[in-house]
């Protein structure tokens, strides 16, 4: 009989399809046995009042990414992965960003060097293609896909990242040829620039006008354009961080048309609104992200999209900057206009408690749907299944133990990220992850990080089950 290192006893195991009480036996890094009762193990955990779920996979986080002159992201790999683990995650997927003029391969190597030996949990990189030169499209990108970087993000906005329609089509064509999954940030560059400059001319420069400069029509138009490009090229596509009704309806329309168009949404779009950006003085800057949070009807639309299966993944889009810092939200230029407030909010640690509480505890989704949205579909979407993303014999023993009844108030002081604030300060949740196990090793216990930053591995991936 296999010698067990860890036994998790009597918990309610939840997968994307099932929910049942059983013991789990772990040998080394893998789940070895699931049974009514498993044999004794070196360490035993009583999970009788807990849900035992696959560890969360957050397939959209930004870590240590350059964000403009004088701006510094608040998390390195150690703090981001500690924060993720404390929030019930066992894998994060940041981006290796190609800066214009740089080689894509070189960018990947730089990020890997930053991450190796610095991660408390496993990490796997997507690519960001900002400079699709003939060498990138013809050689670097196909070679990187074959080497296990099987997804890449492109942008329809941001001065340093935007691709024009011709470039988008060329990148989509490479995705089709290599069976990589292309992720698209849908917001129209020219329209935003037009609106932002008009607002500035009218003296409307406070953080709130960030939301006004990026109305949902800008996101909806770009989503429709990206969908049309994907249909033309006949390539599957993931639209990331969908913020509200109009874009959700574009995705649903594409899906009903039979296109392989997938979608992600995030906690900010079910809990925050543009009103959050109206804080006194500069405090609205804490909520500046793109696309911006919308309104209550948009939140309702996101839940409709979740119920109807429009969304496959729920990610954080963790993109942390310090608020009270000249290298973050309150950099000197940001005081002159919303255009200089770095875009992004921290959220890797709060994503799962928010989805659990707003979804499962409030009866909007089942625990199984929670697992699908927070782990299983991420693993399938990004080529990590069946190694990651579920609970079964032979899977990596990546688990999160949840107390479904524990009430917590989200506060900056209990979080582990490098930011100096959370957009959800004072937000009350029911349901909290009390232990995180990564490849058989307990990483978080009672809110404390108990595994070193050499535990996590940087993983290569297979091709997406959704990109075929
Ligand atoms: O405001 C955001 N979301 N910043 C992160 C970069 C991105 O577009 O995902
Ligand atoms: Zn984006
Ligand atoms: Zn992002």
CSV table of C-alpha atoms and ligand atoms in Angstrom, one decimal:
chain,number,residue,atom,x,y,z
A,1,UNK,CA,0.0,0.0,0.0
A,2,UNK,CA,1.2,3.5,-0.8
A,3,UNK,CA,2.7,5.3,2.2
A,4,UNK,CA,0.8,8.5,2.7
A,5,UNK,CA,2.5,11.8,3.7
A,6,UNK,CA,-0.7,13.7,4.3
A,7,UNK,CA,-4.3,12.7,5.0
A,8,UNK,CA,-7.2,15.2,4.8
A,9,UNK,CA,-10.0,13.6,6.7
A,10,UNK,CA,-13.8,13.8,6.4
A,11,UNK,CA,-14.0,17.0,4.3
A,12,UNK,CA,-16.6,17.8,1.8
A,13,UNK,CA,-14.7,17.4,-1.5
A,14,UNK,CA,-16.0,19.8,-4.2
A,15,UNK,CA,-15.0,19.5,-7.9
A,16,UNK,CA,-16.6,21.2,-10.9
A,17,UNK,CA,-19.0,18.2,-11.2
A,18,UNK,CA,-19.4,16.6,-7.7
A,19,UNK,CA,-19.7,17.2,-4.0
A,20,UNK,CA,-19.2,14.3,-1.6
A,21,UNK,CA,-17.6,13.5,1.8
A,22,UNK,CA,-14.4,11.5,1.7
A,23,UNK,CA,-10.8,11.3,2.9
A,24,UNK,CA,-7.9,12.3,0.6
A,25,UNK,CA,-4.5,10.6,0.9
A,26,UNK,CA,-1.5,12.4,-0.5
A,27,UNK,CA,1.8,10.7,-1.4
A,28,UNK,CA,4.6,13.1,-2.2
A,29,UNK,CA,3.2,15.8,-4.5
A,30,UNK,CA,0.2,13.9,-5.8
A,31,UNK,CA,-3.3,12.8,-4.7
A,32,UNK,CA,-2.9,9.1,-4.2
A,33,UNK,CA,-6.2,8.0,-2.9
A,34,UNK,CA,-9.7,9.2,-2.3
A,35,UNK,CA,-11.8,6.9,-0.2
A,36,UNK,CA,-14.3,6.8,2.7
A,37,UNK,CA,-11.3,6.2,5.0
A,38,UNK,CA,-7.7,6.3,4.0
A,39,UNK,CA,-4.8,4.8,5.9
A,40,UNK,CA,-2.8,6.7,8.5
A,41,UNK,CA,-0.4,9.4,7.2
A,42,UNK,CA,2.5,11.3,8.7
A,43,UNK,CA,0.3,14.3,9.1
A,44,UNK,CA,-3.5,14.3,9.4
A,45,UNK,CA,-5.9,17.1,9.0
A,46,UNK,CA,-9.5,17.1,10.3
A,47,UNK,CA,-11.5,18.7,7.6
A,48,UNK,CA,-14.9,17.5,8.8
A,49,UNK,CA,-16.5,21.0,8.9
A,50,UNK,CA,-14.6,22.2,5.8
A,51,UNK,CA,-15.0,22.2,2.0
A,52,UNK,CA,-11.9,20.7,0.3
A,53,UNK,CA,-11.6,22.3,-3.1
A,54,UNK,CA,-9.0,22.4,-5.9
A,55,UNK,CA,-6.5,25.2,-5.1
A,56,UNK,CA,-7.5,28.4,-7.0
A,57,UNK,CA,-5.9,29.2,-10.3
A,58,UNK,CA,-5.7,32.8,-11.1
A,59,UNK,CA,-5.0,33.0,-14.8
A,60,UNK,CA,-4.7,36.8,-15.0
A,61,UNK,CA,-2.2,38.6,-12.7
A,62,UNK,CA,0.5,41.1,-13.3
A,63,UNK,CA,3.7,40.8,-11.3
A,64,UNK,CA,6.8,43.0,-11.5
A,65,UNK,CA,5.7,44.4,-14.8
A,66,UNK,CA,7.2,47.8,-15.9
A,67,UNK,CA,4.4,50.3,-15.9
A,68,UNK,CA,5.9,53.5,-17.2
A,69,UNK,CA,8.6,55.9,-16.1
A,70,UNK,CA,8.9,56.2,-12.3
A,71,UNK,CA,6.1,53.7,-11.7
A,72,UNK,CA,6.7,50.5,-9.8
A,73,UNK,CA,4.4,47.6,-9.4
A,74,UNK,CA,3.8,46.9,-5.7
A,75,UNK,CA,4.4,43.1,-5.8
A,76,UNK,CA,7.4,41.0,-6.7
A,77,UNK,CA,7.0,37.3,-7.2
A,78,UNK,CA,7.5,36.5,-3.5
A,79,UNK,CA,4.8,38.9,-2.2
A,80,UNK,CA,2.4,38.2,-5.0
A,81,UNK,CA,2.6,34.4,-4.6
A,82,UNK,CA,2.3,34.7,-0.8
A,83,UNK,CA,-0.7,36.8,-1.2
A,84,UNK,CA,-2.2,34.5,-3.7
A,85,UNK,CA,-1.6,31.4,-1.5
A,86,UNK,CA,-3.2,33.2,1.5
A,87,UNK,CA,-6.3,33.7,-0.7
A,88,UNK,CA,-6.6,30.0,-1.5
A,89,UNK,CA,-4.7,29.8,-4.7
A,90,UNK,CA,-2.1,27.3,-5.7
A,91,UNK,CA,-1.2,28.7,-9.1
A,92,UNK,CA,-0.9,32.1,-10.7
A,93,UNK,CA,-0.4,33.1,-14.3
A,94,UNK,CA,1.4,36.4,-14.8
A,95,UNK,CA,2.5,37.9,-18.1
A,96,UNK,CA,6.0,38.1,-19.6
A,97,UNK,CA,5.7,41.5,-21.3
A,98,UNK,CA,7.6,42.2,-24.5
A,99,UNK,CA,8.5,45.9,-24.5
A,100,UNK,CA,8.6,47.5,-28.0
A,101,UNK,CA,12.0,46.9,-29.6
A,102,UNK,CA,12.8,44.0,-27.3
A,103,UNK,CA,12.9,40.3,-28.3
A,104,UNK,CA,10.0,38.2,-27.0
A,105,UNK,CA,12.4,35.4,-26.0
A,106,UNK,CA,14.6,37.7,-24.1
A,107,UNK,CA,11.6,39.1,-22.2
A,108,UNK,CA,10.5,35.6,-21.2
A,109,UNK,CA,14.0,34.9,-19.9
A,110,UNK,CA,14.0,38.1,-17.8
A,111,UNK,CA,10.7,37.2,-16.2
A,112,UNK,CA,11.7,33.7,-15.5
A,113,UNK,CA,14.9,34.9,-13.8
A,114,UNK,CA,12.8,37.2,-11.6
A,115,UNK,CA,10.4,34.3,-10.7
A,116,UNK,CA,12.7,31.3,-10.2
A,117,UNK,CA,13.2,30.6,-6.5
A,118,UNK,CA,10.9,33.5,-5.6
A,119,UNK,CA,7.5,31.8,-5.7
A,120,UNK,CA,5.6,30.3,-2.8
A,121,UNK,CA,3.2,28.6,-5.2
A,122,UNK,CA,3.5,27.5,-8.9
A,123,UNK,CA,3.6,30.0,-11.6
A,124,UNK,CA,3.1,29.8,-15.4
A,125,UNK,CA,3.6,32.7,-17.8
A,126,UNK,CA,1.5,34.0,-20.6
A,127,UNK,CA,3.2,36.3,-23.1
A,128,UNK,CA,2.3,39.9,-24.0
A,129,UNK,CA,3.0,40.7,-27.7
A,130,UNK,CA,3.5,44.4,-28.1
A,131,UNK,CA,5.8,44.5,-31.1
A,132,UNK,CA,4.8,41.9,-33.7
A,133,UNK,CA,7.8,42.2,-36.0
A,134,UNK,CA,8.3,39.6,-38.8
A,135,UNK,CA,10.9,37.9,-36.5
A,136,UNK,CA,8.5,37.7,-33.6
A,137,UNK,CA,5.6,36.4,-35.7
A,138,UNK,CA,7.7,34.1,-37.8
A,139,UNK,CA,10.2,32.7,-35.4
A,140,UNK,CA,10.0,33.8,-31.7
A,141,UNK,CA,6.3,33.3,-31.1
A,142,UNK,CA,5.9,29.9,-32.7
A,143,UNK,CA,9.0,28.7,-30.9
A,144,UNK,CA,7.8,29.9,-27.6
A,145,UNK,CA,4.4,28.3,-28.0
A,146,UNK,CA,6.2,25.0,-28.7
A,147,UNK,CA,8.3,25.6,-25.6
A,148,UNK,CA,5.1,25.7,-23.4
A,149,UNK,CA,4.1,29.4,-23.5
A,150,UNK,CA,0.8,28.5,-25.1
A,151,UNK,CA,-1.2,31.7,-24.6
A,152,UNK,CA,-0.5,35.4,-25.3
A,153,UNK,CA,-2.3,38.6,-24.7
A,154,UNK,CA,-2.7,41.5,-27.1
A,155,UNK,CA,-4.0,45.0,-26.4
A,156,UNK,CA,-6.3,47.3,-28.4
A,157,UNK,CA,-5.4,50.2,-26.1
A,158,UNK,CA,-2.5,51.8,-24.1
A,159,UNK,CA,0.2,53.9,-25.9
A,160,UNK,CA,3.0,51.3,-25.3
A,161,UNK,CA,1.0,48.2,-26.1
A,162,UNK,CA,-1.8,48.9,-28.6
A,163,UNK,CA,-1.8,46.9,-31.8
A,164,UNK,CA,-3.6,48.1,-34.9
A,165,UNK,CA,-6.1,46.0,-36.8
A,166,UNK,CA,-3.6,44.7,-39.3
A,167,UNK,CA,-1.2,43.6,-36.4
A,168,UNK,CA,-4.1,42.0,-34.5
A,169,UNK,CA,-5.0,39.9,-37.6
A,170,UNK,CA,-1.3,38.9,-38.0
A,171,UNK,CA,-1.0,37.8,-34.4
A,172,UNK,CA,-4.4,36.0,-34.6
A,173,UNK,CA,-3.1,34.2,-37.7
A,174,UNK,CA,0.0,32.9,-35.7
A,175,UNK,CA,-2.3,31.8,-32.9
A,176,UNK,CA,-4.3,29.8,-35.4
A,177,UNK,CA,-1.2,28.2,-36.9
A,178,UNK,CA,0.3,27.3,-33.6
A,179,UNK,CA,-3.0,26.5,-31.7
A,180,UNK,CA,-2.1,29.0,-29.0
A,181,UNK,CA,-4.9,30.8,-27.2
A,182,UNK,CA,-5.0,34.5,-27.8
A,183,UNK,CA,-6.3,36.8,-25.0
A,184,UNK,CA,-7.5,40.2,-26.0
A,185,UNK,CA,-7.8,43.4,-24.0
A,186,UNK,CA,-10.8,45.1,-25.7
A,187,UNK,CA,-11.0,48.8,-25.5
A,188,UNK,CA,-10.6,51.2,-28.5
A,189,UNK,CA,-7.4,53.2,-28.4
A,190,UNK,CA,-8.5,56.2,-30.6
A,191,UNK,CA,-11.9,56.6,-29.0
A,192,UNK,CA,-10.4,56.7,-25.5
A,193,UNK,CA,-7.7,59.2,-26.6
A,194,UNK,CA,-10.4,61.4,-28.1
A,195,UNK,CA,-12.6,61.3,-25.0
A,196,UNK,CA,-9.6,61.7,-22.6
A,197,UNK,CA,-8.3,64.8,-24.3
A,198,UNK,CA,-11.7,66.4,-24.5
A,199,UNK,CA,-12.2,65.8,-20.8
A,200,UNK,CA,-8.8,67.3,-20.0
A,201,UNK,CA,-9.6,70.4,-22.1
A,202,UNK,CA,-12.7,70.8,-20.0
A,203,UNK,CA,-10.7,70.7,-16.8
A,204,UNK,CA,-12.2,67.3,-15.9
A,205,UNK,CA,-9.0,65.7,-14.6
A,206,UNK,CA,-10.0,63.9,-11.3
A,207,UNK,CA,-9.6,60.1,-11.1
A,208,UNK,CA,-13.4,59.6,-11.7
A,209,UNK,CA,-13.0,60.9,-15.3
A,210,UNK,CA,-10.9,57.8,-16.0
A,211,UNK,CA,-14.2,55.9,-16.0
A,212,UNK,CA,-15.9,58.6,-18.2
A,213,UNK,CA,-13.1,58.4,-20.7
A,214,UNK,CA,-13.6,54.6,-21.1
A,215,UNK,CA,-17.3,54.1,-21.3
A,216,UNK,CA,-18.7,50.7,-22.1
A,217,UNK,CA,-19.4,51.5,-25.7
A,218,UNK,CA,-15.6,51.7,-26.1
A,219,UNK,CA,-15.2,48.2,-24.8
A,220,UNK,CA,-18.2,46.8,-26.7
A,221,UNK,CA,-16.9,48.2,-30.0
A,222,UNK,CA,-13.5,46.8,-29.5
A,223,UNK,CA,-14.9,43.4,-28.4
A,224,UNK,CA,-17.1,43.3,-31.6
A,225,UNK,CA,-14.0,44.2,-33.7
A,226,UNK,CA,-11.9,41.5,-32.0
A,227,UNK,CA,-14.7,38.9,-32.5
A,228,UNK,CA,-14.9,39.9,-36.2
A,229,UNK,CA,-11.2,39.5,-36.6
A,230,UNK,CA,-11.3,36.1,-34.8
A,231,UNK,CA,-14.1,34.9,-37.0
A,232,UNK,CA,-12.3,36.0,-40.1
A,233,UNK,CA,-9.1,34.2,-39.2
A,234,UNK,CA,-11.1,31.3,-37.7
A,235,UNK,CA,-9.2,31.3,-34.4
A,236,UNK,CA,-10.4,30.8,-30.8
A,237,UNK,CA,-10.1,33.8,-28.6
A,238,UNK,CA,-10.4,34.8,-24.9
A,239,UNK,CA,-11.8,38.2,-24.1
A,240,UNK,CA,-10.4,39.2,-20.7
A,241,UNK,CA,-11.8,41.3,-17.9
A,242,UNK,CA,-15.3,41.8,-19.3
A,243,UNK,CA,-16.9,44.6,-17.3
A,244,UNK,CA,-20.6,44.7,-18.0
A,245,UNK,CA,-23.7,44.0,-20.0
A,246,UNK,CA,-22.8,45.3,-23.5
A,247,UNK,CA,-19.6,43.4,-23.8
A,248,UNK,CA,-21.1,40.3,-22.2
A,249,UNK,CA,-23.8,40.4,-24.9
A,250,UNK,CA,-21.2,40.6,-27.6
A,251,UNK,CA,-19.6,37.5,-26.3
A,252,UNK,CA,-22.9,35.7,-25.9
A,253,UNK,CA,-23.8,36.7,-29.5
A,254,UNK,CA,-20.5,35.3,-30.8
A,255,UNK,CA,-21.0,32.1,-28.8
A,256,UNK,CA,-24.5,31.7,-30.1
A,257,UNK,CA,-23.1,32.1,-33.6
A,258,UNK,CA,-20.9,29.1,-32.9
A,259,UNK,CA,-17.6,31.0,-32.6
A,260,UNK,CA,-15.0,29.8,-30.1
A,261,UNK,CA,-15.1,33.1,-28.2
A,262,UNK,CA,-14.4,32.7,-24.4
A,263,UNK,CA,-14.7,35.3,-21.7
A,264,UNK,CA,-13.2,36.2,-18.3
A,265,UNK,CA,-14.6,38.5,-15.6
A,266,UNK,CA,-13.3,39.7,-12.3
A,267,UNK,CA,-14.3,40.7,-8.7
A,268,UNK,CA,-14.3,44.4,-9.5
A,269,UNK,CA,-17.1,44.0,-12.0
A,270,UNK,CA,-19.5,42.3,-9.5
A,271,UNK,CA,-18.7,44.5,-6.5
A,272,UNK,CA,-17.5,48.0,-7.5
A,273,UNK,CA,-19.0,50.7,-9.7
A,274,UNK,CA,-17.7,53.9,-11.3
A,275,UNK,CA,-19.0,55.7,-8.3
A,276,UNK,CA,-16.1,54.2,-6.4
A,277,UNK,CA,-13.7,56.4,-8.4
A,278,UNK,CA,-15.4,59.5,-7.0
A,279,UNK,CA,-13.6,59.4,-3.6
A,280,UNK,CA,-12.5,62.7,-2.0
A,281,UNK,CA,-9.2,64.2,-2.9
A,282,UNK,CA,-7.4,61.5,-4.9
A,283,UNK,CA,-8.8,58.4,-3.2
A,284,UNK,CA,-10.7,57.5,-6.3
A,285,UNK,CA,-7.3,56.6,-7.8
A,286,UNK,CA,-7.4,53.4,-5.7
A,287,UNK,CA,-10.1,52.1,-8.0
A,288,UNK,CA,-8.6,53.1,-11.4
A,289,UNK,CA,-8.4,50.1,-13.6
A,290,UNK,CA,-9.3,49.3,-17.2
A,291,UNK,CA,-11.9,48.6,-18.1
A,292,UNK,CA,-13.3,50.6,-15.2
A,293,UNK,CA,-16.1,49.2,-13.0
A,294,UNK,CA,-19.5,50.2,-14.3
A,295,UNK,CA,-22.9,50.2,-12.5
A,296,UNK,CA,-25.4,48.0,-10.7
A,297,UNK,CA,-27.0,46.8,-14.0
A,298,UNK,CA,-23.6,45.7,-15.3
A,299,UNK,CA,-23.0,43.7,-12.1
A,300,UNK,CA,-26.4,42.0,-12.7
A,301,UNK,CA,-25.4,41.3,-16.3
A,302,UNK,CA,-22.1,39.7,-15.2
A,303,UNK,CA,-24.1,37.3,-12.9
A,304,UNK,CA,-26.5,36.6,-15.8
A,305,UNK,CA,-23.4,35.8,-18.0
A,306,UNK,CA,-22.0,33.5,-15.3
A,307,UNK,CA,-25.4,31.7,-15.0
A,308,UNK,CA,-25.7,31.3,-18.8
A,309,UNK,CA,-22.1,29.9,-19.2
A,310,UNK,CA,-20.9,33.0,-21.1
A,311,UNK,CA,-17.9,33.3,-18.8
A,312,UNK,CA,-15.4,30.4,-18.4
A,313,UNK,CA,-13.0,32.0,-16.0
A,314,UNK,CA,-13.1,34.4,-13.0
A,315,UNK,CA,-9.7,36.0,-12.5
A,316,UNK,CA,-8.4,38.9,-10.4
A,317,UNK,CA,-6.5,41.0,-13.0
A,318,UNK,CA,-4.3,41.7,-9.9
A,319,UNK,CA,-2.2,44.7,-11.0
A,320,UNK,CA,-1.0,46.3,-7.7
A,321,UNK,CA,0.3,49.8,-7.2
A,322,UNK,CA,0.9,51.5,-3.9
A,323,UNK,CA,-1.6,54.4,-3.3
A,324,UNK,CA,0.3,56.7,-1.0
A,325,UNK,CA,3.5,56.7,-3.0
A,326,UNK,CA,5.2,58.8,-5.6
A,327,UNK,CA,5.9,55.6,-7.6
A,328,UNK,CA,2.3,54.5,-7.5
A,329,UNK,CA,-1.2,56.0,-7.7
A,330,UNK,CA,-0.1,59.3,-6.3
A,331,UNK,CA,2.8,59.9,-8.6
A,332,UNK,CA,3.3,63.7,-9.3
A,333,UNK,CA,1.7,63.6,-12.8
A,334,UNK,CA,-1.3,61.7,-11.6
A,335,UNK,CA,-2.3,64.8,-9.6
A,336,UNK,CA,-2.5,66.7,-12.8
A,337,UNK,CA,-4.8,64.2,-14.7
A,338,UNK,CA,-6.5,60.8,-14.4
A,339,UNK,CA,-4.5,59.9,-17.5
A,340,UNK,CA,-1.3,59.4,-15.4
A,341,UNK,CA,-2.8,57.3,-12.7
A,342,UNK,CA,-1.4,53.8,-13.2
A,343,UNK,CA,-4.2,51.4,-14.2
A,344,UNK,CA,-4.8,48.4,-12.0
A,345,UNK,CA,-5.9,47.3,-8.6
A,346,UNK,CA,-4.7,44.6,-6.2
A,347,UNK,CA,-6.9,41.6,-5.8
A,348,UNK,CA,-5.2,38.2,-6.0
A,349,UNK,CA,-5.9,37.5,-2.3
A,350,UNK,CA,-9.5,38.7,-2.3
A,351,UNK,CA,-10.7,37.2,-5.6
A,352,UNK,CA,-11.8,33.8,-4.1
A,353,UNK,CA,-13.4,35.1,-0.9
A,354,UNK,CA,-15.4,37.6,-2.9
A,355,UNK,CA,-16.6,35.0,-5.4
A,356,UNK,CA,-17.4,32.5,-2.7
A,357,UNK,CA,-19.3,35.0,-0.6
A,358,UNK,CA,-21.1,36.9,-3.3
A,359,UNK,CA,-21.7,33.7,-5.3
A,360,UNK,CA,-22.0,30.6,-3.1
A,361,UNK,CA,-22.9,32.1,0.2
A,362,UNK,CA,-25.6,34.3,-1.4
A,363,UNK,CA,-27.0,31.4,-3.3
A,364,UNK,CA,-26.2,32.7,-6.8
A,365,UNK,CA,-23.9,29.8,-7.8
A,366,UNK,CA,-23.2,26.3,-6.5
A,367,UNK,CA,-19.9,25.3,-4.9
A,368,UNK,CA,-19.3,23.2,-8.0
A,369,UNK,CA,-19.7,26.3,-10.3
A,370,UNK,CA,-17.3,28.2,-7.9
A,371,UNK,CA,-14.7,25.5,-8.5
A,372,UNK,CA,-15.3,25.5,-12.3
A,373,UNK,CA,-14.9,29.3,-12.5
A,374,UNK,CA,-12.0,29.6,-10.0
A,375,UNK,CA,-9.8,26.6,-10.9
A,376,UNK,CA,-10.9,23.9,-13.3
A,377,UNK,CA,-11.7,26.0,-16.4
A,378,UNK,CA,-8.4,27.9,-15.9
A,379,UNK,CA,-6.5,24.7,-16.0
A,380,UNK,CA,-8.3,23.5,-19.1
A,381,UNK,CA,-8.2,26.9,-20.9
A,382,UNK,CA,-4.5,27.2,-20.4
A,383,UNK,CA,-3.1,23.7,-20.9
A,384,UNK,CA,-2.6,22.6,-17.3
A,385,UNK,CA,-5.4,19.9,-17.2
A,386,UNK,CA,-5.3,17.1,-15.9
A,387,UNK,CA,-2.2,18.0,-13.9
A,388,UNK,CA,-4.0,20.9,-12.2
A,389,UNK,CA,-7.5,22.2,-11.6
A,390,UNK,CA,-9.4,19.3,-10.0
A,391,UNK,CA,-9.3,16.7,-7.3
A,392,UNK,CA,-8.6,13.2,-8.5
A,393,UNK,CA,-6.1,10.4,-8.3
A,394,UNK,CA,-2.9,11.5,-10.0
A,395,UNK,CA,-3.6,15.2,-9.9
A,396,UNK,CA,-1.1,17.5,-8.2
A,397,UNK,CA,-2.2,17.8,-4.6
A,398,UNK,CA,-3.2,21.4,-4.9
A,399,UNK,CA,-6.0,22.0,-2.5
A,400,UNK,CA,-7.7,24.8,-0.6
A,401,UNK,CA,-9.6,24.0,2.6
A,402,UNK,CA,-12.5,26.4,3.1
A,403,UNK,CA,-14.6,27.2,6.1
A,404,UNK,CA,-17.9,28.0,4.3
A,405,UNK,CA,-19.4,29.7,7.4
A,406,UNK,CA,-16.5,31.9,8.5
A,407,UNK,CA,-17.3,35.6,8.4
A,408,UNK,CA,-14.4,38.0,7.8
A,409,UNK,CA,-14.1,41.7,7.0
A,410,UNK,CA,-11.6,42.3,4.3
A,411,UNK,CA,-8.9,44.7,5.7
A,412,UNK,CA,-5.5,45.8,4.4
A,413,UNK,CA,-3.9,44.6,7.7
A,414,UNK,CA,-4.8,41.0,7.1
A,415,UNK,CA,-3.6,40.8,3.5
A,416,UNK,CA,-0.1,39.8,2.3
A,417,UNK,CA,0.2,41.8,-1.0
A,418,UNK,CA,2.7,44.6,-1.5
A,419,UNK,CA,0.1,47.3,-2.0
A,420,UNK,CA,-0.7,49.6,0.8
A,421,UNK,CA,-4.5,49.4,0.4
A,422,UNK,CA,-7.3,47.1,-0.8
A,423,UNK,CA,-10.2,48.3,-2.9
A,424,UNK,CA,-12.4,46.1,-0.7
A,425,UNK,CA,-11.5,47.6,2.7
A,426,UNK,CA,-14.4,46.9,5.1
A,427,UNK,CA,-16.1,44.5,2.6
A,428,UNK,CA,-17.8,41.6,4.6
A,429,UNK,CA,-17.6,38.1,3.3
A,430,UNK,CA,-18.9,34.7,4.4
A,431,UNK,CA,-16.5,31.8,3.6
A,432,UNK,CA,-12.8,31.9,4.0
A,433,UNK,CA,-9.8,29.7,2.9
A,434,UNK,CA,-8.2,28.3,6.1
A,435,UNK,CA,-5.4,26.2,4.6
A,436,UNK,CA,-3.7,26.0,1.2
A,437,UNK,CA,-1.8,22.9,0.1
A,438,UNK,CA,0.5,23.1,-3.0
A,439,UNK,CA,1.8,19.8,-4.4
A,440,UNK,CA,1.3,18.1,-1.0
A,441,UNK,CA,3.1,20.9,1.0
A,442,UNK,CA,1.1,23.1,3.4
A,443,UNK,CA,1.8,26.6,2.2
A,444,UNK,CA,-0.7,28.6,4.3
A,445,UNK,CA,-2.1,27.6,7.7
A,446,UNK,CA,-4.4,30.0,9.7
A,447,UNK,CA,-3.4,32.9,7.6
A,448,UNK,CA,0.4,32.3,8.0
A,449,UNK,CA,2.7,31.5,5.1
A,450,UNK,CA,4.5,28.4,6.2
A,451,UNK,CA,6.3,27.3,3.0
A,452,UNK,CA,9.4,29.0,1.6
A,453,UNK,CA,9.6,31.0,-1.6
A,454,UNK,CA,11.6,28.2,-3.2
A,455,UNK,CA,8.5,25.9,-3.1
A,456,UNK,CA,6.8,27.2,-6.2
A,457,UNK,CA,7.9,26.1,-9.7
A,458,UNK,CA,7.7,27.9,-13.0
A,459,UNK,CA,5.7,25.6,-15.3
A,460,UNK,CA,5.5,25.2,-19.0
A,461,UNK,CA,2.1,24.3,-20.4
A,462,UNK,CA,0.4,22.1,-23.0
A,463,UNK,CA,-1.8,23.7,-25.6
A,464,UNK,CA,-5.3,24.8,-24.5
A,465,UNK,CA,-8.1,22.3,-24.6
A,466,UNK,CA,-10.2,25.2,-25.9
A,467,UNK,CA,-7.8,26.3,-28.7
A,468,UNK,CA,-8.0,23.2,-30.9
B,1,LIG,O1,-6.2,48.3,-15.2
B,1,LIG,C1,-5.7,47.2,-15.5
B,1,LIG,N1,-6.5,46.2,-15.7
B,1,LIG,N2,-4.4,47.0,-15.5
B,1,LIG,C2,-3.8,45.8,-15.8
B,1,LIG,C3,-3.4,45.7,-17.3
B,1,LIG,C4,-4.5,45.0,-18.0
B,1,LIG,O2,-5.0,45.7,-19.0
B,1,LIG,O3,-4.9,43.9,-17.7
B,2,LIG,ZN1,-6.0,44.1,-20.0
B,3,LIG,ZN1,-4.6,42.5,-16.7
